[in-house]
CSV table of N, CA and C in Angstrom, one decimal:
chain,number,residue,atom,x,y,z
A,7,MET,N,-4.0,-22.8,-11.1
A,7,MET,CA,-4.0,-23.3,-9.8
A,7,MET,C,-4.9,-22.4,-9.0
A,8,GLN,N,-5.8,-23.0,-8.4
A,8,GLN,CA,-6.9,-22.1,-7.6
A,8,GLN,C,-7.1,-22.6,-6.1
A,9,TYR,N,-7.2,-21.6,-5.3
A,9,TYR,CA,-7.2,-22.1,-3.8
A,9,TYR,C,-8.5,-21.4,-3.3
A,10,GLU,N,-9.2,-22.1,-2.4
A,10,GLU,CA,-10.4,-21.6,-1.6
A,10,GLU,C,-9.7,-21.1,-0.2
A,11,LEU,N,-9.8,-20.0,0.2
A,11,LEU,CA,-9.4,-19.5,1.4
A,11,LEU,C,-10.5,-18.9,2.2
A,12,ASN,N,-10.5,-19.2,3.5
A,12,ASN,CA,-11.7,-18.5,4.4
A,12,ASN,C,-11.1,-17.1,4.8
A,13,GLN,N,-11.9,-16.4,5.5
A,13,GLN,CA,-11.7,-15.1,5.9
A,13,GLN,C,-10.4,-14.8,6.8
A,14,GLN,N,-10.4,-15.9,7.7
A,14,GLN,CA,-9.3,-15.9,8.6
A,14,GLN,C,-7.9,-16.0,7.8
A,15,GLU,N,-7.9,-17.0,6.8
A,15,GLU,CA,-6.7,-17.2,6.1
A,15,GLU,C,-6.2,-16.1,5.3
A,16,LEU,N,-7.3,-15.3,4.6
A,16,LEU,CA,-7.0,-14.2,4.0
A,16,LEU,C,-6.5,-13.0,4.8
A,17,ASN,N,-7.0,-12.9,6.0
A,17,ASN,CA,-6.7,-11.9,6.9
A,17,ASN,C,-5.0,-12.1,7.3
A,18,ILE,N,-4.8,-13.3,7.4
A,18,ILE,CA,-3.4,-13.7,7.9
A,18,ILE,C,-2.5,-13.3,6.7
A,19,ILE,N,-2.8,-13.6,5.4
A,19,ILE,CA,-2.1,-13.4,4.1
A,19,ILE,C,-2.0,-11.7,4.0
A,20,GLN,N,-3.2,-11.0,4.3
A,20,GLN,CA,-3.2,-9.6,4.1
A,20,GLN,C,-2.2,-8.9,5.0
A,21,LYS,N,-2.1,-9.4,6.3
A,21,LYS,CA,-1.3,-8.8,7.3
A,21,LYS,C,0.2,-9.2,6.9
A,22,ALA,N,0.4,-10.5,6.5
A,22,ALA,CA,1.9,-10.8,6.2
A,22,ALA,C,2.4,-9.9,5.1
A,23,LEU,N,1.6,-9.7,4.0
A,23,LEU,CA,1.9,-8.9,3.0
A,23,LEU,C,2.2,-7.5,3.2
A,24,LYS,N,1.2,-6.8,4.0
A,24,LYS,CA,1.5,-5.5,4.6
A,24,LYS,C,2.7,-5.3,5.4
A,25,ASP,N,3.0,-6.4,6.3
A,25,ASP,CA,4.3,-6.3,7.0
A,25,ASP,C,5.5,-6.3,6.2
A,26,LEU,N,5.4,-7.2,5.0
A,26,LEU,CA,6.5,-7.2,3.9
A,26,LEU,C,6.6,-5.8,3.2
A,27,LEU,N,5.5,-5.2,2.8
A,27,LEU,CA,5.6,-4.0,2.1
A,27,LEU,C,5.9,-2.9,3.0
A,28,GLU,N,5.8,-2.9,4.3
A,28,GLU,CA,6.0,-1.6,5.2
A,28,GLU,C,7.3,-1.9,5.8
A,29,VAL,N,8.3,-2.5,5.2
A,29,VAL,CA,9.7,-2.4,5.8
A,29,VAL,C,10.2,-1.1,5.3
A,30,GLY,N,10.6,-0.3,6.2
A,30,GLY,CA,11.0,1.1,5.8
A,30,GLY,C,9.9,2.0,5.8
A,31,ILE,N,10.3,3.2,5.1
A,31,ILE,CA,9.1,4.2,4.9
A,31,ILE,C,9.2,4.6,3.6
A,32,THR,N,8.0,4.7,3.0
A,32,THR,CA,7.9,5.0,1.7
A,32,THR,C,7.8,6.6,1.5
A,33,GLU,N,8.1,7.0,0.3
A,33,GLU,CA,8.1,8.5,0.0
A,33,GLU,C,6.8,9.2,0.5
A,34,PRO,N,5.7,8.7,0.1
A,34,PRO,CA,4.3,9.4,0.4
A,34,PRO,C,4.3,9.4,2.1
A,35,GLN,N,4.8,8.4,2.7
A,35,GLN,CA,4.8,8.4,4.2
A,35,GLN,C,5.6,9.5,4.7
A,36,GLU,N,6.8,9.6,4.1
A,36,GLU,CA,8.0,10.6,4.5
A,36,GLU,C,7.5,11.9,4.3
A,37,ASN,N,6.7,12.1,3.3
A,37,ASN,CA,6.0,13.5,2.8
A,37,ASN,C,4.9,13.9,3.9
A,38,TYR,N,4.3,12.8,4.2
A,38,TYR,CA,3.2,13.2,5.2
A,38,TYR,C,3.8,13.6,6.5
A,39,ILE,N,4.9,13.0,7.0
A,39,ILE,CA,5.4,13.3,8.3
A,39,ILE,C,5.9,14.9,8.1
A,40,ARG,N,6.7,15.0,7.1
A,40,ARG,CA,7.3,16.3,6.8
A,40,ARG,C,6.2,17.4,6.8
A,41,ASN,N,5.1,17.1,6.1
A,41,ASN,CA,4.0,18.2,6.0
A,41,ASN,C,3.5,18.4,7.3
A,42,ILE,N,3.3,17.4,8.1
A,42,ILE,CA,2.7,17.7,9.4
A,42,ILE,C,3.7,18.4,10.4
A,43,ASP,N,4.9,18.0,10.3
A,43,ASP,CA,6.1,18.8,10.9
A,43,ASP,C,6.2,20.3,10.5
A,44,SER,N,5.9,20.6,9.4
A,44,SER,CA,6.0,21.9,8.7
A,44,SER,C,4.7,22.8,9.1
A,45,GLY,N,3.7,22.2,9.9
A,45,GLY,CA,2.6,22.9,10.3
A,45,GLY,C,1.3,22.7,9.6
A,46,MET,N,1.4,21.8,8.4
A,46,MET,CA,0.3,21.5,7.7
A,46,MET,C,-0.8,20.7,8.7
A,47,SER,N,-2.1,21.0,8.5
A,47,SER,CA,-3.1,20.2,9.1
A,47,SER,C,-3.0,18.8,8.8
A,48,GLU,N,-3.5,17.9,9.7
A,48,GLU,CA,-3.6,16.5,9.4
A,48,GLU,C,-4.6,16.3,8.2
A,49,ASP,N,-5.6,17.1,8.2
A,49,ASP,CA,-6.5,16.7,7.0
A,49,ASP,C,-5.9,17.1,5.6
A,50,GLU,N,-5.2,18.3,5.5
A,50,GLU,CA,-4.5,18.6,4.3
A,50,GLU,C,-3.3,17.6,4.0
A,51,ALA,N,-2.5,17.2,5.1
A,51,ALA,CA,-1.4,16.2,4.8
A,51,ALA,C,-2.1,14.9,4.5
A,52,SER,N,-3.4,14.6,5.0
A,52,SER,CA,-3.9,13.2,4.7
A,52,SER,C,-4.3,13.2,3.2
A,53,ALA,N,-4.9,14.2,2.9
A,53,ALA,CA,-5.3,14.5,1.3
A,53,ALA,C,-4.1,14.3,0.4
A,54,ILE,N,-3.1,14.9,0.8
A,54,ILE,CA,-2.0,14.8,-0.2
A,54,ILE,C,-1.3,13.4,-0.2
A,55,TYR,N,-1.2,12.9,1.2
A,55,TYR,CA,-0.8,11.5,1.4
A,55,TYR,C,-1.7,10.6,0.4
A,56,SER,N,-2.7,10.8,0.4
A,56,SER,CA,-3.7,9.7,-0.4
A,56,SER,C,-3.4,9.7,-1.8
A,57,ASN,N,-3.3,11.0,-2.2
A,57,ASN,CA,-2.8,11.2,-3.7
A,57,ASN,C,-1.6,10.7,-4.1
A,58,GLU,N,-0.6,10.8,-3.2
A,58,GLU,CA,0.7,10.4,-3.4
A,58,GLU,C,0.8,8.9,-3.4
A,59,ASN,N,0.1,8.3,-2.4
A,59,ASN,CA,0.2,7.0,-2.2
A,59,ASN,C,-0.5,6.2,-3.3
A,60,ILE,N,-1.5,6.8,-3.8
A,60,ILE,CA,-2.2,6.0,-5.2
A,60,ILE,C,-1.1,6.0,-6.1
A,61,LYS,N,-0.3,7.1,-6.4
A,61,LYS,CA,0.7,7.2,-7.5
A,61,LYS,C,1.8,6.3,-7.3
A,62,PHE,N,2.2,6.1,-5.9
A,62,PHE,CA,3.3,5.3,-5.6
A,62,PHE,C,2.8,3.9,-5.8
A,63,TRP,N,1.6,3.4,-5.4
A,63,TRP,CA,1.2,2.0,-5.7
A,63,TRP,C,1.0,1.8,-7.3
A,64,LYS,N,0.6,2.7,-8.1
A,64,LYS,CA,0.6,2.5,-9.6
A,64,LYS,C,1.8,2.4,-10.0
A,65,GLN,N,2.9,3.1,-9.6
A,65,GLN,CA,4.2,2.9,-10.0
A,65,GLN,C,4.8,1.6,-9.6
A,66,MET,N,4.5,1.2,-8.4
A,66,MET,CA,5.1,-0.1,-8.0
A,66,MET,C,4.4,-1.3,-8.7
A,67,VAL,N,3.1,-1.2,-9.0
A,67,VAL,CA,2.3,-2.4,-9.8
A,67,VAL,C,2.6,-2.3,-11.4
A,68,GLU,N,2.5,-1.1,-11.9
A,68,GLU,CA,2.3,-1.0,-13.3
A,68,GLU,C,3.8,-0.7,-14.1
A,69,VAL,N,4.6,0.0,-13.5
A,69,VAL,CA,5.8,0.4,-14.0
A,69,VAL,C,7.0,-0.6,-13.4
A,70,GLU,N,7.2,-0.5,-12.2
A,70,GLU,CA,8.2,-1.5,-11.6
A,70,GLU,C,7.7,-2.9,-11.5
A,71,LYS,N,6.5,-3.2,-11.4
A,71,LYS,CA,6.1,-4.6,-11.6
A,71,LYS,C,6.7,-5.3,-10.3
A,72,ASN,N,6.5,-4.7,-9.1
A,72,ASN,CA,7.1,-5.2,-7.9
A,72,ASN,C,6.0,-6.3,-7.4
A,73,SER,N,6.6,-7.5,-7.4
A,73,SER,CA,5.7,-8.7,-7.3
A,73,SER,C,4.9,-8.7,-6.0
A,74,LEU,N,5.3,-8.3,-4.8
A,74,LEU,CA,4.6,-8.0,-3.8
A,74,LEU,C,3.5,-7.2,-3.8
A,75,TYR,N,3.5,-6.1,-4.5
A,75,TYR,CA,2.4,-5.0,-4.6
A,75,TYR,C,1.5,-5.6,-5.6
A,76,ILE,N,1.9,-6.3,-6.6
A,76,ILE,CA,1.0,-7.0,-7.5
A,76,ILE,C,0.2,-8.0,-6.8
A,77,LEU,N,0.9,-8.8,-6.1
A,77,LEU,CA,0.2,-9.8,-5.3
A,77,LEU,C,-0.9,-9.3,-4.4
A,78,TYR,N,-0.5,-8.2,-3.5
A,78,TYR,CA,-1.4,-7.5,-2.8
A,78,TYR,C,-2.6,-7.0,-3.6
A,79,SER,N,-2.4,-6.5,-4.7
A,79,SER,CA,-3.3,-5.7,-5.4
A,79,SER,C,-4.3,-6.8,-6.0
A,80,ARG,N,-3.8,-8.0,-6.3
A,80,ARG,CA,-4.7,-8.9,-7.0
A,80,ARG,C,-5.6,-9.6,-5.9
A,81,LEU,N,-5.1,-9.8,-4.7
A,81,LEU,CA,-5.8,-10.4,-3.6
A,81,LEU,C,-6.9,-9.5,-3.1
A,82,PHE,N,-6.5,-8.4,-2.8
A,82,PHE,CA,-7.3,-7.4,-2.0
A,82,PHE,C,-7.7,-6.2,-2.8
A,83,GLY,N,-7.6,-6.1,-4.0
A,83,GLY,CA,-7.9,-5.0,-4.9
A,83,GLY,C,-6.8,-3.9,-5.0
A,84,PRO,N,-6.9,-3.2,-6.0
A,84,PRO,CA,-5.9,-2.2,-6.2
A,84,PRO,C,-6.4,-1.0,-5.2
A,85,LEU,N,-5.3,-0.1,-4.7
A,85,LEU,CA,-5.6,1.0,-3.9
A,85,LEU,C,-6.2,2.2,-4.5
A,86,TRP,N,-6.5,2.1,-5.9
A,86,TRP,CA,-6.8,3.2,-6.7
A,86,TRP,C,-8.1,3.0,-7.4
């Protein structure tokens, strides 16, 4: 099955998937907040978050095979 979607439709799908995936807070997001709260600079915390978030996405796609993360990665490219 193959679909042709325009950019507006892809934007809607991307937003919907992001909303589904962002229910709650992920461990990398929690660590980012904790690092900022403990006095780490935003640049340092962002660098750590980026690395942790990539590992988190790989875990969700490749190990846990979470269908929402897989669909997002297939439609919009992996985050790594």
